[in-house]
Coordinates of C-alpha atoms in Angstrom, one line a residue:
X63 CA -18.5 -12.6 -13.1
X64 CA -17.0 -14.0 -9.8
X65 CA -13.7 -13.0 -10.7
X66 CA -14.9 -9.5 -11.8
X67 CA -16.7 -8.9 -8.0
X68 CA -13.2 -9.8 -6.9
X69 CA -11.4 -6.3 -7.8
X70 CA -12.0 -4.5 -4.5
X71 CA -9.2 -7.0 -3.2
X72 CA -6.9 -6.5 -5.9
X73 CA -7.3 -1.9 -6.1
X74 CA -6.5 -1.6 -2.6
X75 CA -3.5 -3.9 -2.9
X76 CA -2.2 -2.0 -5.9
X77 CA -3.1 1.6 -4.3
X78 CA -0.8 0.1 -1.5
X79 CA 1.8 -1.2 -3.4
X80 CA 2.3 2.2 -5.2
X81 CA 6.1 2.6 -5.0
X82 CA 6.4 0.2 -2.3
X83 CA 9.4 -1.0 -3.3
X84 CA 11.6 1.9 -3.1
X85 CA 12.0 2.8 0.4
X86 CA 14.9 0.5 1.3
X87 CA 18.8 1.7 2.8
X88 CA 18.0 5.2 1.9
X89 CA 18.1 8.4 4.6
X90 CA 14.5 10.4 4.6
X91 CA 15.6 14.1 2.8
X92 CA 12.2 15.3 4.1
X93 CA 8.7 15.6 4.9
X94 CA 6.3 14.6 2.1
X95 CA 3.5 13.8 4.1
X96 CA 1.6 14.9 7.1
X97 CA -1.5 14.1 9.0
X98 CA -4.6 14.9 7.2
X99 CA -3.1 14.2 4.1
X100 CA -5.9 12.4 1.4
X101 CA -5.5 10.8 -1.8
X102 CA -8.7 9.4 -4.0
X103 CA -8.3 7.2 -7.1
X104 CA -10.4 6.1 -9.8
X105 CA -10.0 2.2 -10.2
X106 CA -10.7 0.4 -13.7
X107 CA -10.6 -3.1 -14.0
X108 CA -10.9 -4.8 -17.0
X109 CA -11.1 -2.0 -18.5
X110 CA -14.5 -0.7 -17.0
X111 CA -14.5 1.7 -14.3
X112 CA -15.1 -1.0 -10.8
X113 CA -14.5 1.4 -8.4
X114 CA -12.9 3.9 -5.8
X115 CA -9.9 3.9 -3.5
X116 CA -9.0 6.3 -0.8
X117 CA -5.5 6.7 0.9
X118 CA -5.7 8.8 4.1
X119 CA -3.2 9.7 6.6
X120 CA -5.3 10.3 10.0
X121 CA -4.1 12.2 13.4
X122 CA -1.3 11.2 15.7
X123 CA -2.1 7.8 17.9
X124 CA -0.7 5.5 20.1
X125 CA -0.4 1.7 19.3
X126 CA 1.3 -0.8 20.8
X127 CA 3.3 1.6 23.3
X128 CA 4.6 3.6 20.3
X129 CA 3.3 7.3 18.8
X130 CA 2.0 6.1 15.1
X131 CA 0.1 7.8 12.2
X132 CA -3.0 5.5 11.3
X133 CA -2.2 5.4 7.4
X134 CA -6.1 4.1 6.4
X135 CA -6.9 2.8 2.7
X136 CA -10.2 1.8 1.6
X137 CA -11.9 0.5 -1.6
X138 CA -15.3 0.4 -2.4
X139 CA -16.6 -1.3 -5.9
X140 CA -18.9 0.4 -8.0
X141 CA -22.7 -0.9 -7.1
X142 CA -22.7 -1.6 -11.1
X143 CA -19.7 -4.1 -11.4
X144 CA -19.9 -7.6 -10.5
X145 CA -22.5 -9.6 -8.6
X146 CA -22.1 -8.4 -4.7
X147 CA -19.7 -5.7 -3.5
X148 CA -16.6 -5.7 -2.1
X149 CA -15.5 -3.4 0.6
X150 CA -11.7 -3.4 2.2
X151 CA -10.2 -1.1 5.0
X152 CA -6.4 -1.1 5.6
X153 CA -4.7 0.9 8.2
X154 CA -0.9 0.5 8.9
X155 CA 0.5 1.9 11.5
X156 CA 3.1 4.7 10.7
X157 CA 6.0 5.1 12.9
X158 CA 7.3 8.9 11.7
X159 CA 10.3 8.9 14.2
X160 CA 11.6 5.5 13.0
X161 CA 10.3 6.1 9.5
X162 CA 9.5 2.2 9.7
X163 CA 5.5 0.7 10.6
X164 CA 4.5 -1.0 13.8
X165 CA 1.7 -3.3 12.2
X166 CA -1.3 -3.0 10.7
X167 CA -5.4 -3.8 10.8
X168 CA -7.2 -5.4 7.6
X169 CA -11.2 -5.5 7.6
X170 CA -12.1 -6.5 4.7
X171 CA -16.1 -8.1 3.6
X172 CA -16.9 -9.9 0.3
X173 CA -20.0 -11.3 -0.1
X174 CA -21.3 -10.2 2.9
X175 CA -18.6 -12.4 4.4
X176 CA -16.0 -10.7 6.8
X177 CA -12.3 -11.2 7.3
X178 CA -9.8 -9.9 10.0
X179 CA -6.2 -9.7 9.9
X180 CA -3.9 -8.2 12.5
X181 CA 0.1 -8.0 11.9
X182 CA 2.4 -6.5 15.3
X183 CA 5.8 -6.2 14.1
X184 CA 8.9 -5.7 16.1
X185 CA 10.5 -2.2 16.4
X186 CA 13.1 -3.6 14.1
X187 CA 10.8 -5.3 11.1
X188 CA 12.9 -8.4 12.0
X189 CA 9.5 -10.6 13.4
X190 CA 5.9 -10.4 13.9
X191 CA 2.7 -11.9 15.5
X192 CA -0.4 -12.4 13.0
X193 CA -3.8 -13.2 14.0
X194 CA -6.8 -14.5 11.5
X195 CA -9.7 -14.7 11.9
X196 CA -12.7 -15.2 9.2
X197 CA -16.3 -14.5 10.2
X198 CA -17.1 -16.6 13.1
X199 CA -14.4 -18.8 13.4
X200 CA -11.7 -18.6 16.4
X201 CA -8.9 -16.6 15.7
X202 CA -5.6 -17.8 14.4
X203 CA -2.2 -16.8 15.7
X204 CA 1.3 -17.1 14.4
X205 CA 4.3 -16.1 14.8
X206 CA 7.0 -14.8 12.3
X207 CA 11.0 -14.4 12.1
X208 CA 11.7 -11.5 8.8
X209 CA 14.5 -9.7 7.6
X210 CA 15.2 -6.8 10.0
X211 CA 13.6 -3.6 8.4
X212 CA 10.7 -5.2 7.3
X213 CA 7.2 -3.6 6.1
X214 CA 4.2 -4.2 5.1
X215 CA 3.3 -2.1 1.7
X216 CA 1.0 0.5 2.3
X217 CA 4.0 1.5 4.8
X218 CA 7.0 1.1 2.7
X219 CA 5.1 3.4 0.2
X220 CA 4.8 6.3 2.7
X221 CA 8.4 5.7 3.4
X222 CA 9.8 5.8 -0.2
X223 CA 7.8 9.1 -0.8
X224 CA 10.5 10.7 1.8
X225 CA 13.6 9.6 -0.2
X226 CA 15.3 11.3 -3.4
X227 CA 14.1 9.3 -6.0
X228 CA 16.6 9.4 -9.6
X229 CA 16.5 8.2 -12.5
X230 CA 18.5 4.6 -13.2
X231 CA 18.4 4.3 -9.5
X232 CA 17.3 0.6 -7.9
X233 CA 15.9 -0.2 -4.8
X234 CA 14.6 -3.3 -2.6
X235 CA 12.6 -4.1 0.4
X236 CA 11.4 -7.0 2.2
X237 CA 7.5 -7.1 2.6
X238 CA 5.4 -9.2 4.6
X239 CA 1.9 -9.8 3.6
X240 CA 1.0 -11.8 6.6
X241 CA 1.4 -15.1 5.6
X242 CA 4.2 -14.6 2.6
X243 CA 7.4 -12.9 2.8
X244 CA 9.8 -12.0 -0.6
X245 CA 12.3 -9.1 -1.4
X246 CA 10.8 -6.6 -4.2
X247 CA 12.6 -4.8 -5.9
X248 CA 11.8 -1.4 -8.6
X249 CA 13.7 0.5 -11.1
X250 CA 12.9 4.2 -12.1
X251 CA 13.5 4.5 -15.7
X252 CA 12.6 8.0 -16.4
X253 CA 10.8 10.7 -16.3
X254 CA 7.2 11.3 -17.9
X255 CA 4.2 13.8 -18.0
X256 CA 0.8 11.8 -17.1
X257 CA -2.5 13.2 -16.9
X258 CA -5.5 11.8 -14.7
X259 CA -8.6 13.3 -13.7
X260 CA -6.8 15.3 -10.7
X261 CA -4.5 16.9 -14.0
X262 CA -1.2 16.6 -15.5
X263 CA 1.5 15.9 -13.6
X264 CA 5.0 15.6 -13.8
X265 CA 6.2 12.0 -13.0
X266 CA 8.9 9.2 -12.3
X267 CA 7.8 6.3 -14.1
X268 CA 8.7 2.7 -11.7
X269 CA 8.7 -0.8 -13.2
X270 CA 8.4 -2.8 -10.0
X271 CA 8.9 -6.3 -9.5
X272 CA 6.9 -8.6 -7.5
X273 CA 6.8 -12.0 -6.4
X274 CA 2.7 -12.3 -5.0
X275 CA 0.7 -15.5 -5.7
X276 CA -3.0 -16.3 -6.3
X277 CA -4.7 -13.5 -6.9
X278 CA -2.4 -11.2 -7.2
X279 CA 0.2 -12.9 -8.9
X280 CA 2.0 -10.7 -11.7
X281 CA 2.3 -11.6 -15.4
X282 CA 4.9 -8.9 -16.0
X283 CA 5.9 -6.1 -13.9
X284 CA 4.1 -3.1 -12.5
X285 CA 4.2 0.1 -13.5
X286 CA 3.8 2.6 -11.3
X287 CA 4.8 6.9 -11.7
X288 CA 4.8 9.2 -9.0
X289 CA 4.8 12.9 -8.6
X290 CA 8.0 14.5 -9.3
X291 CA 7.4 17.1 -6.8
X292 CA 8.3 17.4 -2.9
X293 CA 5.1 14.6 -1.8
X294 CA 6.0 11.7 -4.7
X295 CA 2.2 11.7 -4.9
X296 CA 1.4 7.8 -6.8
X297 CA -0.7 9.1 -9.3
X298 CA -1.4 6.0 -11.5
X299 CA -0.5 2.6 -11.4
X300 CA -0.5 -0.2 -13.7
X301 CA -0.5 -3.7 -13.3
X302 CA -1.4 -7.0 -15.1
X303 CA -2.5 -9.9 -12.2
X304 CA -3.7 -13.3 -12.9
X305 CA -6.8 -11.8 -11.8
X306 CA -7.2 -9.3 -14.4
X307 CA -5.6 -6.3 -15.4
X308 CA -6.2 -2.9 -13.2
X309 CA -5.5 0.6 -13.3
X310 CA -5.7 2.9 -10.6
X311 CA -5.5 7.2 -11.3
X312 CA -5.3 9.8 -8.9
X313 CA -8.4 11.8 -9.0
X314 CA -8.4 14.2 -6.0
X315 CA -5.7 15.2 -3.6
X316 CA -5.3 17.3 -0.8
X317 CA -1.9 18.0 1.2
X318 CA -1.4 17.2 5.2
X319 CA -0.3 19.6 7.3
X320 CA 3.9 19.6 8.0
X321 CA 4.7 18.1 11.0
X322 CA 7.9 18.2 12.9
X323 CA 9.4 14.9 13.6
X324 CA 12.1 13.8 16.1
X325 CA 13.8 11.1 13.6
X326 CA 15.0 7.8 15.6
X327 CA 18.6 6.5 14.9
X328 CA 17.7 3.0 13.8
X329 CA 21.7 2.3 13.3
X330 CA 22.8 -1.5 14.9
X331 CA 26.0 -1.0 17.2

């Protein structure tokens, strides 16, 4: 049952990772996404229904010096599934001119216990500061050196949802979790129609690869399919961890508004 209570890390991880890998060496053809934007899902885990997830895009901010879009994901488990609940709240900072993130926020509280973890990244993904800290204790800082263009997931999905996705196309990224680092890489392999509670929808189906540990270590790859309209919507993922296996389906979505964005030149002279 302990491992059961254990989902709500595991479906915001995997609404994150949605496409995550697909975002790298490839220009933006466009606006998919805008502030106000919000996604729900319907987790099952094990095969029961454990939960809910919500992926929101909130208004304009300013963090760390630069103009960001707080992207915030939460999940909730179902008071019926496991023996306490599990509640998680990610927000990583978007950058919409650089199309790249500035860092993110993680509150998360199992157990009535309570976890921070804050990640600044460089403007050029190529380092990062990360500070821990778990209920009471004093927090923990560190310091990273990354490939340049690195992101963390939940960022690297908003930026693959701007790119022209085709079918027998692969892609790579580096991702930094905050304390592990590894180059994932995904395959489109066609194109299917799936239908959640939010409808049927026509879809790119994406085996993704991934090198996680613990928990979230993979037996085989993920599978995730997104919307083959303008957004690239994820609208069902599916993936087999150590911890269990866990589906997450779109149930409810509702478009942000289009925003006009000055687009940085991240070239290197």
């Amino acid at each position: 049952m302990r491992s059961l209570s254990r989902w709500g890390f595991t479906a915001a991880a995997v609404v994150g990772l949605m496409g995550s890998t697909l975002a790298h060496a490839q220009e933006p053809t466009g606006s998919a996404f805008g502030p106000g934007e919000q996604a729900q899902y319907r987790v099952r885990y094990l095969g029961l229904t454990a939960g809910t997830a919500t992926v929101t895009v909130g208004a304009p901010m300013t963090q760390w010096g630069q103009s960001v879009w707080p992207i915030v994901s939460t999940a909730k488990s179902d008071d019926l599934v496991g023996v306490y609940p599990i509640k998680s709240r990610f927000v990583s900072y978007w950058n919409a001119g650089s199309q790249r993130v500035a860092g993110s926020d993680l509150h998360s509280e199992e157990n009535r216990k309570r976890r921070r973890q804050r990640i600044q990244l460089t403007a050029d993904g190529a380092g990062a500061k990360v500070i821990k800290q778990k209920e009471s204790d004093a927090p923990r800082e560190s310091e990273h050196t990354l490939p340049e263009g690195t992101m963390d997931v939940a960022g690297a999905t908003f930026a693959l949802r701007g790119q022209e996705l085709a079918v027998g196309r692969s892609y790579s990224y580096p991702v930094f979790t905050g304390s592990k680092q590894f180059t994932m890489s995904a395959t489109v392999e066609g194109r299917e129609t799936v239908t959640t509670p939010a409808g049927a929808r026509d879809t790119f189906k994406v085996r993704v690869h991934t090198d996680f540990g613990g928990k979230l270590e993979s037996k085989r790859d993920m599978v995730a399919y997104l919307s083959a309209d303008a957004h690239h919507v994820p609208v069902r993922i599916e993936a087999d961890f150590a911890l269990g296996t866990v589906v997450a389906e779109l149930t409810d979505y509702k478009p942000g508004r289009v925003v006009a964005v000055a687009r940085a030149d991240n070239s290197v002279d």
